Amino acid sequence: MGGSGQDISPVPEDTLCAIENRAVELARLAGTEIIAALGRTLAVRYKGDPENEASLKDPVSEVDHEVEVLIRALLGEHFPDHDILGEEIDEGPSRDCDFVWAIDPVDGTTNFVNGFPLFAGSIGVLYRGQPIVGAVWCSTSHSLRPGVYHARIGGPLSFEKEEVTPKGHNPTIRRRLAGEPQATADHSLPWDIRKTGSAAIECAFAAAHLLHVARFERPNVWDVAGGIVLVRAAGGEVRVKDEERGWIDMDRFHVPGMTNGQKASLRDWRRPLIVGDASAVERMCRSHED
Ligand code: IPD
Ligand code: CA
Ligand code: CA
């Protein structure tokens, strides 16, 4: 299965391939570090006010930070003129750099620190805001193995360097699965709900046709940048909610105007997003019009 055809690369193919190969290496490195940490007792802290119980929903472990440091160092060697937007280190990106690497060193940290085996390390590369390469290391996959789903714009979806050919839909399965931010079921919709705790895994699983569709309420760029490329490469659709125009095709991440009266950056982008099979995306958009 090739790319969706609608995606035309703004970057030469050899550059894209070089970026994809490097992104796969870095995602794999994240996976290796994550696996190596599984036997350790992790130091976990929570972002936000430690006195406030409500802020205990955003944990971060030493691994998240270590992996981002490693990836930043390697990127600095290989692509010194590219910029980096990472979850754990509040540096960059500048507004005038064409290439930005969006990195979530551990996505699904709450699962990870609890040993619940669904987490990821996500890398997405943007060219002038447009996602062009994705590499997402996942703790499990369609083949029940950990590994990296990856793609470049206009290219196929691969898993560990092999093209993914999803099984044709089994018509005896009447209800497929949808990733949702809340695990409340609406039985009028034609799917069962899964809340996995990892936005990056949900994107990768939607690309691999394990989920029919997935919806995200306010993802960060690093949660979904890599996954968007995977979904598109597998022929799926990605829609973002625009305040005025409703659900529109997502072509690129735009830097928001202002945040709290301050000039914003890509770090401040957070918009509702739906990814997956075109018909299911359309249906999901209709059920979230307002
Ligand atoms: C979180 C996960 C989760 C999503 C949150 C993200 P993290 O990322 O992707 O599924 O619901 O919005 O922040 O904190 O584990 O990297
Ligand atoms: Ca995340
Ligand atoms: Ca994270």
PDB file of C-alpha atoms and ligand atoms in Angstrom:
ATOM      1  CA  MET A   1       0.000   0.000   0.000  1.00  0.00           C
ATOM      2  CA  GLY A   2       1.533   3.354  -0.996  1.00  0.00           C
ATOM      3  CA  GLY A   3       0.975   6.881   0.302  1.00  0.00           C
ATOM      4  CA  SER A   4      -2.422   8.505  -0.059  1.00  0.00           C
ATOM      5  CA  GLY A   5      -1.433  10.235  -3.303  1.00  0.00           C
ATOM      6  CA  GLN A   6      -2.792  13.583  -2.096  1.00  0.00           C
ATOM      7  CA  ASP A   7       0.469  14.254  -0.246  1.00  0.00           C
ATOM      8  CA  ILE A   8       3.067  15.839  -2.441  1.00  0.00           C
ATOM      9  CA  SER A   9       6.428  16.289  -0.832  1.00  0.00           C
ATOM     10  CA  PRO A  10       7.777  19.821  -0.603  1.00  0.00           C
ATOM     11  CA  VAL A  11      11.215  18.315   0.163  1.00  0.00           C
ATOM     12  CA  PRO A  12      13.436  16.313  -2.249  1.00  0.00           C
ATOM     13  CA  GLU A  13      13.015  12.540  -1.938  1.00  0.00           C
ATOM     14  CA  ASP A  14      16.640  11.844  -0.951  1.00  0.00           C
ATOM     15  CA  THR A  15      16.439  14.394   1.878  1.00  0.00           C
ATOM     16  CA  LEU A  16      13.136  12.907   3.004  1.00  0.00           C
ATOM     17  CA  CYS A  17      14.606   9.390   3.031  1.00  0.00           C
ATOM     18  CA  ALA A  18      17.638  10.552   5.010  1.00  0.00           C
ATOM     19  CA  ILE A  19      15.338  12.227   7.546  1.00  0.00           C
ATOM     20  CA  GLU A  20      13.085   9.166   7.762  1.00  0.00           C
ATOM     21  CA  ASN A  21      16.051   6.854   8.365  1.00  0.00           C
ATOM     22  CA  ARG A  22      17.394   9.093  11.100  1.00  0.00           C
ATOM     23  CA  ALA A  23      13.950   9.461  12.684  1.00  0.00           C
ATOM     24  CA  VAL A  24      13.615   5.655  12.787  1.00  0.00           C
ATOM     25  CA  GLU A  25      17.001   5.368  14.513  1.00  0.00           C
ATOM     26  CA  LEU A  26      16.059   7.980  17.099  1.00  0.00           C
ATOM     27  CA  ALA A  27      12.640   6.447  17.781  1.00  0.00           C
ATOM     28  CA  ARG A  28      14.332   3.070  18.181  1.00  0.00           C
ATOM     29  CA  LEU A  29      16.799   4.615  20.592  1.00  0.00           C
ATOM     30  CA  ALA A  30      13.878   5.951  22.642  1.00  0.00           C
ATOM     31  CA  GLY A  31      12.431   2.418  22.673  1.00  0.00           C
ATOM     32  CA  THR A  32      15.732   0.884  23.770  1.00  0.00           C
ATOM     33  CA  GLU A  33      16.040   3.356  26.657  1.00  0.00           C
ATOM     34  CA  ILE A  34      12.413   2.841  27.680  1.00  0.00           C
ATOM     35  CA  ILE A  35      12.817  -0.949  27.704  1.00  0.00           C
ATOM     36  CA  ALA A  36      16.101  -0.683  29.633  1.00  0.00           C
ATOM     37  CA  ALA A  37      14.332   1.382  32.299  1.00  0.00           C
ATOM     38  CA  LEU A  38      11.562  -1.144  32.877  1.00  0.00           C
ATOM     39  CA  GLY A  39      13.551  -3.067  35.487  1.00  0.00           C
ATOM     40  CA  ARG A  40      14.500   0.058  37.468  1.00  0.00           C
ATOM     41  CA  THR A  41      12.607   1.904  40.185  1.00  0.00           C
ATOM     42  CA  LEU A  42      11.940   5.208  38.473  1.00  0.00           C
ATOM     43  CA  ALA A  43      12.060   8.646  40.060  1.00  0.00           C
ATOM     44  CA  VAL A  44       8.682  10.121  39.128  1.00  0.00           C
ATOM     45  CA  ARG A  45       7.614  13.722  39.655  1.00  0.00           C
ATOM     46  CA  TYR A  46       4.474  15.532  38.634  1.00  0.00           C
ATOM     47  CA  LYS A  47       4.238  18.672  36.569  1.00  0.00           C
ATOM     48  CA  GLY A  48       2.221  21.506  38.109  1.00  0.00           C
ATOM     49  CA  ASP A  49       1.595  22.232  41.791  1.00  0.00           C
ATOM     50  CA  PRO A  50       2.692  19.245  43.943  1.00  0.00           C
ATOM     51  CA  GLU A  51       0.211  20.345  46.667  1.00  0.00           C
ATOM     52  CA  ASN A  52      -2.689  20.185  44.259  1.00  0.00           C
ATOM     53  CA  GLU A  53      -4.118  16.684  43.804  1.00  0.00           C
ATOM     54  CA  ALA A  54      -5.619  17.672  40.426  1.00  0.00           C
ATOM     55  CA  SER A  55      -2.173  18.273  38.955  1.00  0.00           C
ATOM     56  CA  LEU A  56      -1.102  14.684  39.693  1.00  0.00           C
ATOM     57  CA  LYS A  57      -2.337  13.624  36.279  1.00  0.00           C
ATOM     58  CA  ASP A  58       0.814  14.697  34.469  1.00  0.00           C
ATOM     59  CA  PRO A  59       3.747  12.542  35.595  1.00  0.00           C
ATOM     60  CA  VAL A  60       7.257  12.656  34.203  1.00  0.00           C
ATOM     61  CA  SER A  61      10.049  10.184  34.892  1.00  0.00           C
ATOM     62  CA  GLU A  62      13.811  10.570  34.653  1.00  0.00           C
ATOM     63  CA  VAL A  63      13.624   8.526  31.447  1.00  0.00           C
ATOM     64  CA  ASP A  64      11.512  11.145  29.639  1.00  0.00           C
ATOM     65  CA  HIS A  65      14.172  13.776  30.236  1.00  0.00           C
ATOM     66  CA  GLU A  66      17.183  11.493  29.548  1.00  0.00           C
ATOM     67  CA  VAL A  67      15.750  10.317  26.225  1.00  0.00           C
ATOM     68  CA  GLU A  68      15.078  13.857  25.053  1.00  0.00           C
ATOM     69  CA  VAL A  69      18.622  14.925  25.978  1.00  0.00           C
ATOM     70  CA  LEU A  70      20.036  11.992  23.961  1.00  0.00           C
ATOM     71  CA  ILE A  71      17.875  12.705  20.933  1.00  0.00           C
ATOM     72  CA  ARG A  72      18.663  16.420  20.994  1.00  0.00           C
ATOM     73  CA  ALA A  73      22.400  15.695  21.116  1.00  0.00           C
ATOM     74  CA  LEU A  74      22.245  13.297  18.141  1.00  0.00           C
ATOM     75  CA  LEU A  75      20.088  15.662  16.117  1.00  0.00           C
ATOM     76  CA  GLY A  76      22.544  18.470  16.801  1.00  0.00           C
ATOM     77  CA  GLU A  77      25.261  16.309  15.208  1.00  0.00           C
ATOM     78  CA  HIS A  78      23.277  15.143  12.186  1.00  0.00           C
ATOM     79  CA  PHE A  79      21.041  18.111  11.387  1.00  0.00           C
ATOM     80  CA  PRO A  80      22.602  21.126  13.103  1.00  0.00           C
ATOM     81  CA  ASP A  81      20.444  23.597  11.191  1.00  0.00           C
ATOM     82  CA  HIS A  82      17.151  21.894  12.106  1.00  0.00           C
ATOM     83  CA  ASP A  83      15.149  23.046  15.118  1.00  0.00           C
ATOM     84  CA  ILE A  84      13.673  20.919  17.910  1.00  0.00           C
ATOM     85  CA  LEU A  85      10.378  21.051  19.772  1.00  0.00           C
ATOM     86  CA  GLY A  86      10.563  18.559  22.626  1.00  0.00           C
ATOM     87  CA  GLU A  87       8.087  18.016  25.431  1.00  0.00           C
ATOM     88  CA  GLU A  88      10.556  17.944  28.303  1.00  0.00           C
ATOM     89  CA  ILE A  89      13.040  20.712  27.494  1.00  0.00           C
ATOM     90  CA  ASP A  90      11.486  24.109  27.062  1.00  0.00           C
ATOM     91  CA  GLU A  91      13.797  25.364  24.319  1.00  0.00           C
ATOM     92  CA  GLY A  92      12.831  26.364  20.790  1.00  0.00           C
ATOM     93  CA  PRO A  93      11.680  26.126  18.201  1.00  0.00           C
ATOM     94  CA  SER A  94      12.432  29.490  16.645  1.00  0.00           C
ATOM     95  CA  ARG A  95       9.889  30.879  14.200  1.00  0.00           C
ATOM     96  CA  ASP A  96      12.151  31.041  11.182  1.00  0.00           C
ATOM     97  CA  CYS A  97      13.529  27.504  10.887  1.00  0.00           C
ATOM     98  CA  ASP A  98      12.114  25.398   8.023  1.00  0.00           C
ATOM     99  CA  PHE A  99      12.641  21.980   9.647  1.00  0.00           C
ATOM    100  CA  VAL A 100      11.370  21.239  13.158  1.00  0.00           C
ATOM    101  CA  TRP A 101      11.662  17.862  14.897  1.00  0.00           C
ATOM    102  CA  ALA A 102       8.742  17.372  17.306  1.00  0.00           C
ATOM    103  CA  ILE A 103       9.754  14.882  19.979  1.00  0.00           C
ATOM    104  CA  ASP A 104       7.779  13.138  22.679  1.00  0.00           C
ATOM    105  CA  PRO A 105      10.445  11.003  24.364  1.00  0.00           C
ATOM    106  CA  VAL A 106       7.842   8.942  26.247  1.00  0.00           C
ATOM    107  CA  ASP A 107       4.187   9.171  25.287  1.00  0.00           C
ATOM    108  CA  GLY A 108       1.892   7.388  27.702  1.00  0.00           C
ATOM    109  CA  THR A 109       4.062   8.178  30.728  1.00  0.00           C
ATOM    110  CA  THR A 110       1.257   7.337  33.179  1.00  0.00           C
ATOM    111  CA  ASN A 111       1.108   3.851  31.651  1.00  0.00           C
ATOM    112  CA  PHE A 112       4.907   3.621  31.593  1.00  0.00           C
ATOM    113  CA  VAL A 113       5.494   4.530  35.263  1.00  0.00           C
ATOM    114  CA  ASN A 114       2.763   2.086  36.294  1.00  0.00           C
ATOM    115  CA  GLY A 115       4.180  -0.697  34.140  1.00  0.00           C
ATOM    116  CA  PHE A 116       1.028  -0.836  32.005  1.00  0.00           C
ATOM    117  CA  PRO A 117       2.561  -1.935  28.709  1.00  0.00           C
ATOM    118  CA  LEU A 118       1.171   0.637  26.272  1.00  0.00           C
ATOM    119  CA  PHE A 119       3.527   3.515  25.581  1.00  0.00           C
ATOM    120  CA  ALA A 120       5.547   5.047  22.787  1.00  0.00           C
ATOM    121  CA  GLY A 121       8.420   7.320  21.796  1.00  0.00           C
ATOM    122  CA  SER A 122       7.312   9.683  19.058  1.00  0.00           C
ATOM    123  CA  ILE A 123       9.198  11.676  16.460  1.00  0.00           C
ATOM    124  CA  GLY A 124       7.560  13.878  13.853  1.00  0.00           C
ATOM    125  CA  VAL A 125       9.406  16.127  11.445  1.00  0.00           C
ATOM    126  CA  LEU A 126       7.752  19.281  10.136  1.00  0.00           C
ATOM    127  CA  TYR A 127       8.718  21.330   7.103  1.00  0.00           C
ATOM    128  CA  ARG A 128       7.285  24.831   7.439  1.00  0.00           C
ATOM    129  CA  GLY A 129       4.697  23.342   9.790  1.00  0.00           C
ATOM    130  CA  GLN A 130       3.739  20.475   7.476  1.00  0.00           C
ATOM    131  CA  PRO A 131       4.332  16.973   8.900  1.00  0.00           C
ATOM    132  CA  ILE A 132       6.666  15.208   6.443  1.00  0.00           C
ATOM    133  CA  VAL A 133       8.169  12.296   8.397  1.00  0.00           C
ATOM    134  CA  GLY A 134       6.906  10.227  11.320  1.00  0.00           C
ATOM    135  CA  ALA A 135       8.618   7.508  13.362  1.00  0.00           C
ATOM    136  CA  VAL A 136       6.807   6.167  16.404  1.00  0.00           C
ATOM    137  CA  TRP A 137       8.329   3.444  18.551  1.00  0.00           C
ATOM    138  CA  CYS A 138       5.428   1.493  20.086  1.00  0.00           C
ATOM    139  CA  SER A 139       5.613  -0.946  22.981  1.00  0.00           C
ATOM    140  CA  THR A 140       3.416  -3.284  20.946  1.00  0.00           C
ATOM    141  CA  SER A 141       2.050  -3.462  17.421  1.00  0.00           C
ATOM    142  CA  HIS A 142      -0.154  -5.330  14.927  1.00  0.00           C
ATOM    143  CA  SER A 143       2.435  -8.138  15.154  1.00  0.00           C
ATOM    144  CA  LEU A 144       2.510  -8.092  18.992  1.00  0.00           C
ATOM    145  CA  ARG A 145       6.151  -6.965  18.926  1.00  0.00           C
ATOM    146  CA  PRO A 146       7.570  -3.620  19.979  1.00  0.00           C
ATOM    147  CA  GLY A 147       8.982  -1.625  17.081  1.00  0.00           C
ATOM    148  CA  VAL A 148       8.904   1.537  15.008  1.00  0.00           C
ATOM    149  CA  TYR A 149       6.070   2.493  12.670  1.00  0.00           C
ATOM    150  CA  HIS A 150       7.418   4.992  10.172  1.00  0.00           C
ATOM    151  CA  ALA A 151       6.628   6.874   6.987  1.00  0.00           C
ATOM    152  CA  ARG A 152       7.525   9.907   4.910  1.00  0.00           C
ATOM    153  CA  ILE A 153       5.093  12.106   3.051  1.00  0.00           C
ATOM    154  CA  GLY A 154       4.076  10.420  -0.214  1.00  0.00           C
ATOM    155  CA  GLY A 155       5.605   7.098   0.895  1.00  0.00           C
ATOM    156  CA  PRO A 156       4.199   3.891   2.389  1.00  0.00           C
ATOM    157  CA  LEU A 157       3.549   3.029   6.023  1.00  0.00           C
ATOM    158  CA  SER A 158       6.273   0.699   7.292  1.00  0.00           C
ATOM    159  CA  PHE A 159       6.910  -1.187  10.509  1.00  0.00           C
ATOM    160  CA  GLU A 160      10.553  -1.917  11.219  1.00  0.00           C
ATOM    161  CA  LYS A 161      11.465  -1.156   7.579  1.00  0.00           C
ATOM    162  CA  GLU A 162       8.814  -3.464   6.134  1.00  0.00           C
ATOM    163  CA  GLU A 163       5.726  -2.138   4.417  1.00  0.00           C
ATOM    164  CA  VAL A 164       2.561  -2.709   6.423  1.00  0.00           C
ATOM    165  CA  THR A 165      -0.227  -4.382   4.516  1.00  0.00           C
ATOM    166  CA  PRO A 166      -3.277  -4.241   6.741  1.00  0.00           C
ATOM    167  CA  LYS A 167      -5.575  -7.251   6.667  1.00  0.00           C
ATOM    168  CA  GLY A 168      -8.733  -6.557   4.682  1.00  0.00           C
ATOM    169  CA  HIS A 169     -11.728  -5.754   6.843  1.00  0.00           C
ATOM    170  CA  ASN A 170     -13.503  -8.846   8.163  1.00  0.00           C
ATOM    171  CA  PRO A 171     -17.191  -8.212   7.364  1.00  0.00           C
ATOM    172  CA  THR A 172     -18.305 -10.416  10.271  1.00  0.00           C
ATOM    173  CA  ILE A 173     -16.835  -7.833  12.676  1.00  0.00           C
ATOM    174  CA  ARG A 174     -19.700  -5.392  13.058  1.00  0.00           C
ATOM    175  CA  ARG A 175     -18.161  -3.032  15.632  1.00  0.00           C
ATOM    176  CA  ARG A 176     -14.608  -1.806  15.238  1.00  0.00           C
ATOM    177  CA  LEU A 177     -12.636   0.275  17.775  1.00  0.00           C
ATOM    178  CA  ALA A 178     -12.278   4.009  18.305  1.00  0.00           C
ATOM    179  CA  GLY A 179      -9.657   5.740  20.466  1.00  0.00           C
ATOM    180  CA  GLU A 180     -11.381   8.369  22.595  1.00  0.00           C
ATOM    181  CA  PRO A 181     -10.159  10.748  25.306  1.00  0.00           C
ATOM    182  CA  GLN A 182     -13.071   9.707  27.549  1.00  0.00           C
ATOM    183  CA  ALA A 183     -14.069   6.107  28.005  1.00  0.00           C
ATOM    184  CA  THR A 184     -17.822   6.712  27.893  1.00  0.00           C
ATOM    185  CA  ALA A 185     -19.611   4.644  25.273  1.00  0.00           C
ATOM    186  CA  ASP A 186     -22.178   6.102  22.883  1.00  0.00           C
ATOM    187  CA  HIS A 187     -23.949   3.006  21.570  1.00  0.00           C
ATOM    188  CA  SER A 188     -25.487   4.915  18.688  1.00  0.00           C
ATOM    189  CA  LEU A 189     -22.012   5.125  17.143  1.00  0.00           C
ATOM    190  CA  PRO A 190     -20.750   2.104  15.204  1.00  0.00           C
ATOM    191  CA  TRP A 191     -17.670   1.366  17.321  1.00  0.00           C
ATOM    192  CA  ASP A 192     -16.492   0.364  20.794  1.00  0.00           C
ATOM    193  CA  ILE A 193     -14.333   2.812  22.731  1.00  0.00           C
ATOM    194  CA  ARG A 194     -10.706   2.386  23.810  1.00  0.00           C
ATOM    195  CA  LYS A 195      -8.783   4.922  25.942  1.00  0.00           C
ATOM    196  CA  THR A 196      -5.198   3.736  25.674  1.00  0.00           C
ATOM    197  CA  GLY A 197      -3.349   6.541  27.510  1.00  0.00           C
ATOM    198  CA  SER A 198      -1.020   7.197  24.567  1.00  0.00           C
ATOM    199  CA  ALA A 199      -2.003   9.528  21.766  1.00  0.00           C
ATOM    200  CA  ALA A 200       1.005   8.463  19.689  1.00  0.00           C
ATOM    201  CA  ILE A 201       0.044   4.782  19.949  1.00  0.00           C
ATOM    202  CA  GLU A 202      -3.519   5.628  18.952  1.00  0.00           C
ATOM    203  CA  CYS A 203      -2.257   7.401  15.818  1.00  0.00           C
ATOM    204  CA  ALA A 204       0.037   4.483  14.958  1.00  0.00           C
ATOM    205  CA  PHE A 205      -2.763   1.969  15.606  1.00  0.00           C
ATOM    206  CA  ALA A 206      -5.164   3.976  13.456  1.00  0.00           C
ATOM    207  CA  ALA A 207      -2.538   3.947  10.683  1.00  0.00           C
ATOM    208  CA  ALA A 208      -2.155   0.173  11.033  1.00  0.00           C
ATOM    209  CA  HIS A 209      -5.980  -0.183  10.941  1.00  0.00           C
ATOM    210  CA  LEU A 210      -6.142  -1.566  14.499  1.00  0.00           C
ATOM    211  CA  LEU A 211      -8.311   1.412  15.421  1.00  0.00           C
ATOM    212  CA  HIS A 212     -10.907   2.614  12.952  1.00  0.00           C
ATOM    213  CA  VAL A 213     -10.594   6.187  14.173  1.00  0.00           C
ATOM    214  CA  ALA A 214      -9.106   8.157  17.089  1.00  0.00           C
ATOM    215  CA  ARG A 215     -10.037  11.526  18.548  1.00  0.00           C
ATOM    216  CA  PHE A 216      -7.872  13.857  20.616  1.00  0.00           C
ATOM    217  CA  GLU A 217      -9.178  16.804  22.601  1.00  0.00           C
ATOM    218  CA  ARG A 218      -6.179  19.106  22.959  1.00  0.00           C
ATOM    219  CA  PRO A 219      -3.071  17.245  21.845  1.00  0.00           C
ATOM    220  CA  ASN A 220       0.317  18.896  21.760  1.00  0.00           C
ATOM    221  CA  VAL A 221       2.310  18.958  18.530  1.00  0.00           C
ATOM    222  CA  TRP A 222       4.722  16.292  19.853  1.00  0.00           C
ATOM    223  CA  ASP A 223       1.850  13.893  20.715  1.00  0.00           C
ATOM    224  CA  VAL A 224       0.592  13.670  17.137  1.00  0.00           C
ATOM    225  CA  ALA A 225       3.120  15.093  14.624  1.00  0.00           C
ATOM    226  CA  GLY A 226       4.693  11.706  13.867  1.00  0.00           C
ATOM    227  CA  GLY A 227       1.382   9.855  13.946  1.00  0.00           C
ATOM    228  CA  ILE A 228      -0.242  12.186  11.419  1.00  0.00           C
ATOM    229  CA  VAL A 229       2.316  11.150   8.795  1.00  0.00           C
ATOM    230  CA  LEU A 230       1.691   7.465   9.554  1.00  0.00           C
ATOM    231  CA  VAL A 231      -2.071   7.816   9.178  1.00  0.00           C
ATOM    232  CA  ARG A 232      -1.762   9.684   5.880  1.00  0.00           C
ATOM    233  CA  ALA A 233       0.758   7.181   4.510  1.00  0.00           C
ATOM    234  CA  ALA A 234      -1.759   4.422   5.164  1.00  0.00           C
ATOM    235  CA  GLY A 235      -4.407   6.300   3.174  1.00  0.00           C
ATOM    236  CA  GLY A 236      -6.234   7.666   6.221  1.00  0.00           C
ATOM    237  CA  GLU A 237      -7.520  11.152   6.943  1.00  0.00           C
ATOM    238  CA  VAL A 238      -6.555  13.774   9.487  1.00  0.00           C
ATOM    239  CA  ARG A 239      -8.913  16.602  10.449  1.00  0.00           C
ATOM    240  CA  VAL A 240      -8.404  19.472  12.827  1.00  0.00           C
ATOM    241  CA  LYS A 241     -11.082  21.664  14.357  1.00  0.00           C
ATOM    242  CA  ASP A 242     -10.895  25.252  13.261  1.00  0.00           C
ATOM    243  CA  GLU A 243     -12.765  27.738  15.442  1.00  0.00           C
ATOM    244  CA  GLU A 244     -14.517  29.307  12.462  1.00  0.00           C
ATOM    245  CA  ARG A 245     -14.607  26.595   9.809  1.00  0.00           C
ATOM    246  CA  GLY A 246     -15.244  23.507  11.956  1.00  0.00           C
ATOM    247  CA  TRP A 247     -13.503  20.216  11.073  1.00  0.00           C
ATOM    248  CA  ILE A 248     -11.095  20.800   8.195  1.00  0.00           C
ATOM    249  CA  ASP A 249      -8.317  18.761   6.590  1.00  0.00           C
ATOM    250  CA  MET A 250      -5.130  19.184   8.568  1.00  0.00           C
ATOM    251  CA  ASP A 251      -2.353  20.294   6.255  1.00  0.00           C
ATOM    252  CA  ARG A 252       0.090  21.883   8.685  1.00  0.00           C
ATOM    253  CA  PHE A 253       0.568  23.100  12.223  1.00  0.00           C
ATOM    254  CA  HIS A 254       0.063  26.856  12.372  1.00  0.00           C
ATOM    255  CA  VAL A 255       1.661  28.901  15.121  1.00  0.00           C
ATOM    256  CA  PRO A 256      -1.254  30.304  17.160  1.00  0.00           C
ATOM    257  CA  GLY A 257      -1.677  34.089  17.267  1.00  0.00           C
ATOM    258  CA  MET A 258      -1.179  34.985  20.903  1.00  0.00           C
ATOM    259  CA  THR A 259      -1.349  33.002  24.155  1.00  0.00           C
ATOM    260  CA  ASN A 260      -2.153  34.918  27.359  1.00  0.00           C
ATOM    261  CA  GLY A 261      -1.185  38.168  25.655  1.00  0.00           C
ATOM    262  CA  GLN A 262       2.251  36.775  24.717  1.00  0.00           C
ATOM    263  CA  LYS A 263       3.573  35.991  21.260  1.00  0.00           C
ATOM    264  CA  ALA A 264       2.940  32.261  20.810  1.00  0.00           C
ATOM    265  CA  SER A 265       5.081  29.499  19.301  1.00  0.00           C
ATOM    266  CA  LEU A 266       4.430  25.976  17.995  1.00  0.00           C
ATOM    267  CA  ARG A 267       4.760  24.861  21.615  1.00  0.00           C
ATOM    268  CA  ASP A 268       1.386  26.547  22.245  1.00  0.00           C
ATOM    269  CA  TRP A 269      -0.526  24.739  19.453  1.00  0.00           C
ATOM    270  CA  ARG A 270      -3.350  22.594  20.868  1.00  0.00           C
ATOM    271  CA  ARG A 271      -6.342  21.800  18.708  1.00  0.00           C
ATOM    272  CA  PRO A 272      -8.960  19.028  18.593  1.00  0.00           C
ATOM    273  CA  LEU A 273      -7.897  16.390  16.079  1.00  0.00           C
ATOM    274  CA  ILE A 274      -9.418  13.251  14.531  1.00  0.00           C
ATOM    275  CA  VAL A 275      -7.431  10.650  12.579  1.00  0.00           C
ATOM    276  CA  GLY A 276      -8.278   7.379  10.872  1.00  0.00           C
ATOM    277  CA  ASP A 277     -10.282   5.786   8.121  1.00  0.00           C
ATOM    278  CA  ALA A 278     -11.984   8.482   6.000  1.00  0.00           C
ATOM    279  CA  SER A 279     -15.569   7.320   6.562  1.00  0.00           C
ATOM    280  CA  ALA A 280     -15.075   6.903  10.312  1.00  0.00           C
ATOM    281  CA  VAL A 281     -13.348  10.302  10.551  1.00  0.00           C
ATOM    282  CA  GLU A 282     -16.330  11.883   8.796  1.00  0.00           C
ATOM    283  CA  ARG A 283     -18.720  10.171  11.202  1.00  0.00           C
ATOM    284  CA  MET A 284     -16.671  11.159  14.248  1.00  0.00           C
ATOM    285  CA  CYS A 285     -16.509  14.784  13.040  1.00  0.00           C
ATOM    286  CA  ARG A 286     -20.306  14.843  12.679  1.00  0.00           C
ATOM    287  CA  SER A 287     -20.774  13.613  16.232  1.00  0.00           C
ATOM    288  CA  HIS A 288     -18.467  16.388  17.530  1.00  0.00           C
ATOM    289  CA  GLU A 289     -19.725  19.388  15.580  1.00  0.00           C
ATOM    290  CA  ASP A 290     -20.009  21.740  18.562  1.00  0.00           C
TER     291      ASP A 290
HETATM  292  C1  IPD B   1      -0.311  12.103  27.112  1.00  0.00           C
HETATM  293  C2  IPD B   1      -0.878  10.899  26.387  1.00  0.00           C
HETATM  294  C3  IPD B   1      -2.372  10.794  26.628  1.00  0.00           C
HETATM  295  C4  IPD B   1      -3.099  12.055  26.237  1.00  0.00           C
HETATM  296  C5  IPD B   1      -2.503  13.255  26.941  1.00  0.00           C
HETATM  297  C6  IPD B   1      -0.990  13.345  26.655  1.00  0.00           C
HETATM  298  P1  IPD B   1       2.259  12.005  27.908  1.00  0.00           P
HETATM  299  O1  IPD B   1       1.074  12.253  26.825  1.00  0.00           O
HETATM  300  O2  IPD B   1      -0.642  10.978  25.015  1.00  0.00           O
HETATM  301  O3  IPD B   1      -2.922   9.745  25.867  1.00  0.00           O
HETATM  302  O4  IPD B   1      -4.455  11.924  26.596  1.00  0.00           O
HETATM  303  O5  IPD B   1      -3.142  14.428  26.464  1.00  0.00           O
HETATM  304  O6  IPD B   1      -0.455  14.454  27.346  1.00  0.00           O
HETATM  305  O7  IPD B   1       2.072  13.027  28.977  1.00  0.00           O
HETATM  306  O8  IPD B   1       2.122  10.620  28.405  1.00  0.00           O
HETATM  307  O9  IPD B   1       3.467  12.268  27.089  1.00  0.00           O
HETATM  308 CA    CA B   2       2.541  12.907  25.025  1.00  0.00          CA
HETATM  309 CA    CA B   3       5.635  12.650  27.050  1.00  0.00          CA
END
